[in-house]
Amino acid sequence: MPTDSLPDLAEDFVPFATAALDFHRAINLPTGPVAAHRTELDALHAHLTALYGLLEAHTARTTPVAEAQGDHLRACRIRLWQAAEHLHDAYHTAAHPGTGRPRTREACRARLPEGAPELAICQRHLATSAHVRRDHTPADLRDPFTGLTRH
């Protein structure tokens, strides 16, 4: 099915974001075994949720004209959300800057809030999860199969 040509796009910043991530990894991450810091996990979570939003926009525009491609973008969004959930969980199991120790098991089970600024990641996660719940079913979000069989 022929599609209209794409309009002239503004300067593409995605390659710059990718290069910045590669540069960050090269200069900031130690070569030895060191646990990820909460600040890094928070920044990665922000990056994934922003990428989820970008893919959401692409999926909404693509699906009406290219259903198979839209399905693949939708599957990509689901996997990104699953990765963001894991980053959110990793953040809460990471050591606190003040004590150098992770939260106690009792605090995790009780789901005690950590307060600001630690709560910012939770607020971002909850805001994004509202969009995720609107656009995906619970079965979609828990499905371990990453391939699509419709097309």
C-alpha positions as a Python dict, from the first residue, in 0.01 Angstrom:
ca = {
    (1, 'M'): (0, 0, 0),
    (2, 'P'): (163, 329, -103),
    (3, 'T'): (200, 584, 169),
    (4, 'D'): (251, 957, 154),
    (5, 'S'): (608, 1072, 180),
    (6, 'L'): (721, 1187, 519),
    (7, 'P'): (721, 1559, 586),
    (8, 'D'): (1055, 1727, 640),
    (9, 'L'): (1146, 1641, 996),
    (10, 'A'): (1306, 1875, 1243),
    (11, 'E'): (1664, 1792, 1324),
    (12, 'D'): (1668, 1439, 1461),
    (13, 'F'): (1788, 1433, 1820),
    (14, 'V'): (1754, 1059, 1876),
    (15, 'P'): (2102, 981, 1736),
    (16, 'F'): (2245, 1246, 1969),
    (17, 'A'): (2066, 1088, 2265),
    (18, 'T'): (2207, 748, 2167),
    (19, 'A'): (2558, 890, 2134),
    (20, 'A'): (2520, 1062, 2471),
    (21, 'L'): (2424, 731, 2634),
    (22, 'D'): (2723, 558, 2477),
    (23, 'F'): (2953, 842, 2588),
    (24, 'H'): (2807, 834, 2940),
    (25, 'R'): (2869, 461, 2965),
    (26, 'A'): (3226, 496, 2838),
    (27, 'I'): (3332, 769, 3079),
    (28, 'N'): (3114, 719, 3387),
    (29, 'L'): (3078, 348, 3447),
    (30, 'P'): (3363, 174, 3628),
    (31, 'T'): (3509, -140, 3478),
    (32, 'G'): (3497, -335, 3805),
    (33, 'P'): (3195, -481, 3978),
    (34, 'V'): (3005, -199, 4146),
    (35, 'A'): (2633, -184, 4220),
    (36, 'A'): (2434, 69, 4022),
    (37, 'H'): (2372, 393, 4209),
    (38, 'R'): (2019, 516, 4271),
    (39, 'T'): (2082, 836, 4076),
    (40, 'E'): (2184, 634, 3769),
    (41, 'L'): (1879, 407, 3801),
    (42, 'D'): (1651, 709, 3834),
    (43, 'A'): (1802, 868, 3521),
    (44, 'L'): (1767, 543, 3327),
    (45, 'H'): (1405, 514, 3437),
    (46, 'A'): (1338, 869, 3315),
    (47, 'H'): (1503, 782, 2984),
    (48, 'L'): (1292, 468, 2937),
    (49, 'T'): (966, 642, 3021),
    (50, 'A'): (1050, 920, 2772),
    (51, 'L'): (1131, 658, 2509),
    (52, 'Y'): (800, 487, 2589),
    (53, 'G'): (622, 816, 2515),
    (54, 'L'): (808, 860, 2187),
    (55, 'L'): (715, 509, 2077),
    (56, 'E'): (356, 571, 2187),
    (57, 'A'): (338, 865, 1945),
    (58, 'H'): (493, 661, 1664),
    (59, 'T'): (257, 370, 1731),
    (60, 'A'): (-51, 592, 1721),
    (61, 'R'): (54, 743, 1388),
    (62, 'T'): (176, 421, 1228),
    (63, 'T'): (-94, 167, 1317),
    (64, 'P'): (-374, 318, 1103),
    (65, 'V'): (-159, 303, 787),
    (66, 'A'): (70, 3, 856),
    (67, 'E'): (-96, -241, 1097),
    (68, 'A'): (187, -495, 1114),
    (69, 'Q'): (445, -227, 1184),
    (70, 'G'): (215, -73, 1445),
    (71, 'D'): (181, -411, 1617),
    (72, 'H'): (557, -440, 1641),
    (73, 'L'): (586, -89, 1783),
    (74, 'R'): (314, -174, 2035),
    (75, 'A'): (508, -486, 2141),
    (76, 'C'): (819, -272, 2176),
    (77, 'R'): (631, -32, 2404),
    (78, 'I'): (519, -322, 2623),
    (79, 'R'): (876, -448, 2660),
    (80, 'L'): (997, -96, 2740),
    (81, 'W'): (738, -70, 3013),
    (82, 'Q'): (847, -405, 3154),
    (83, 'A'): (1206, -278, 3157),
    (84, 'A'): (1094, 43, 3332),
    (85, 'E'): (918, -165, 3598),
    (86, 'H'): (1237, -360, 3660),
    (87, 'L'): (1438, -36, 3685),
    (88, 'H'): (1187, 100, 3934),
    (89, 'D'): (1222, -216, 4142),
    (90, 'A'): (1603, -205, 4115),
    (91, 'Y'): (1597, 154, 4235),
    (92, 'H'): (1410, 57, 4549),
    (93, 'T'): (1647, -231, 4623),
    (94, 'A'): (1960, -17, 4571),
    (95, 'A'): (2157, 112, 4867),
    (96, 'H'): (2055, 445, 5020),
    (97, 'P'): (2310, 724, 4982),
    (98, 'G'): (2297, 813, 5351),
    (99, 'T'): (2331, 469, 5504),
    (100, 'G'): (2490, 271, 5222),
    (101, 'R'): (2239, -6, 5289),
    (102, 'P'): (1927, -111, 5101),
    (103, 'R'): (1585, -83, 5261),
    (104, 'T'): (1495, -348, 5508),
    (105, 'R'): (1270, -635, 5402),
    (106, 'E'): (1005, -512, 5643),
    (107, 'A'): (998, -167, 5482),
    (108, 'C'): (975, -323, 5137),
    (109, 'R'): (688, -553, 5241),
    (110, 'A'): (505, -264, 5406),
    (111, 'R'): (568, -51, 5094),
    (112, 'L'): (671, 242, 5310),
    (113, 'P'): (731, 555, 5103),
    (114, 'E'): (1082, 688, 5101),
    (115, 'G'): (993, 1055, 5065),
    (116, 'A'): (1148, 1324, 4848),
    (117, 'P'): (1361, 1320, 4639),
    (118, 'E'): (1332, 943, 4615),
    (119, 'L'): (960, 973, 4554),
    (120, 'A'): (1017, 1145, 4216),
    (121, 'I'): (1085, 813, 4043),
    (122, 'C'): (763, 674, 4192),
    (123, 'Q'): (561, 973, 4074),
    (124, 'R'): (700, 937, 3721),
    (125, 'H'): (636, 562, 3731),
    (126, 'L'): (276, 609, 3846),
    (127, 'A'): (207, 877, 3586),
    (128, 'T'): (337, 654, 3307),
    (129, 'S'): (157, 349, 3444),
    (130, 'A'): (-176, 531, 3403),
    (131, 'H'): (-106, 553, 3028),
    (132, 'V'): (15, 194, 3019),
    (133, 'R'): (-300, 61, 3187),
    (134, 'R'): (-513, 259, 2943),
    (135, 'D'): (-333, 123, 2636),
    (136, 'H'): (-252, -236, 2733),
    (137, 'T'): (-432, -525, 2899),
    (138, 'P'): (-287, -701, 3204),
    (139, 'A'): (-236, -1008, 2985),
    (140, 'D'): (-28, -799, 2742),
    (141, 'L'): (190, -672, 3023),
    (142, 'R'): (254, -1016, 3171),
    (143, 'D'): (301, -1205, 2844),
    (144, 'P'): (654, -1351, 2827),
    (145, 'F'): (630, -1404, 2450),
    (146, 'T'): (785, -1115, 2259),
    (147, 'G'): (696, -1217, 1903),
    (148, 'L'): (380, -1144, 1714),
    (149, 'T'): (200, -1415, 1522),
    (150, 'R'): (-75, -1211, 1353),
    (151, 'H'): (139, -1101, 1060),
}
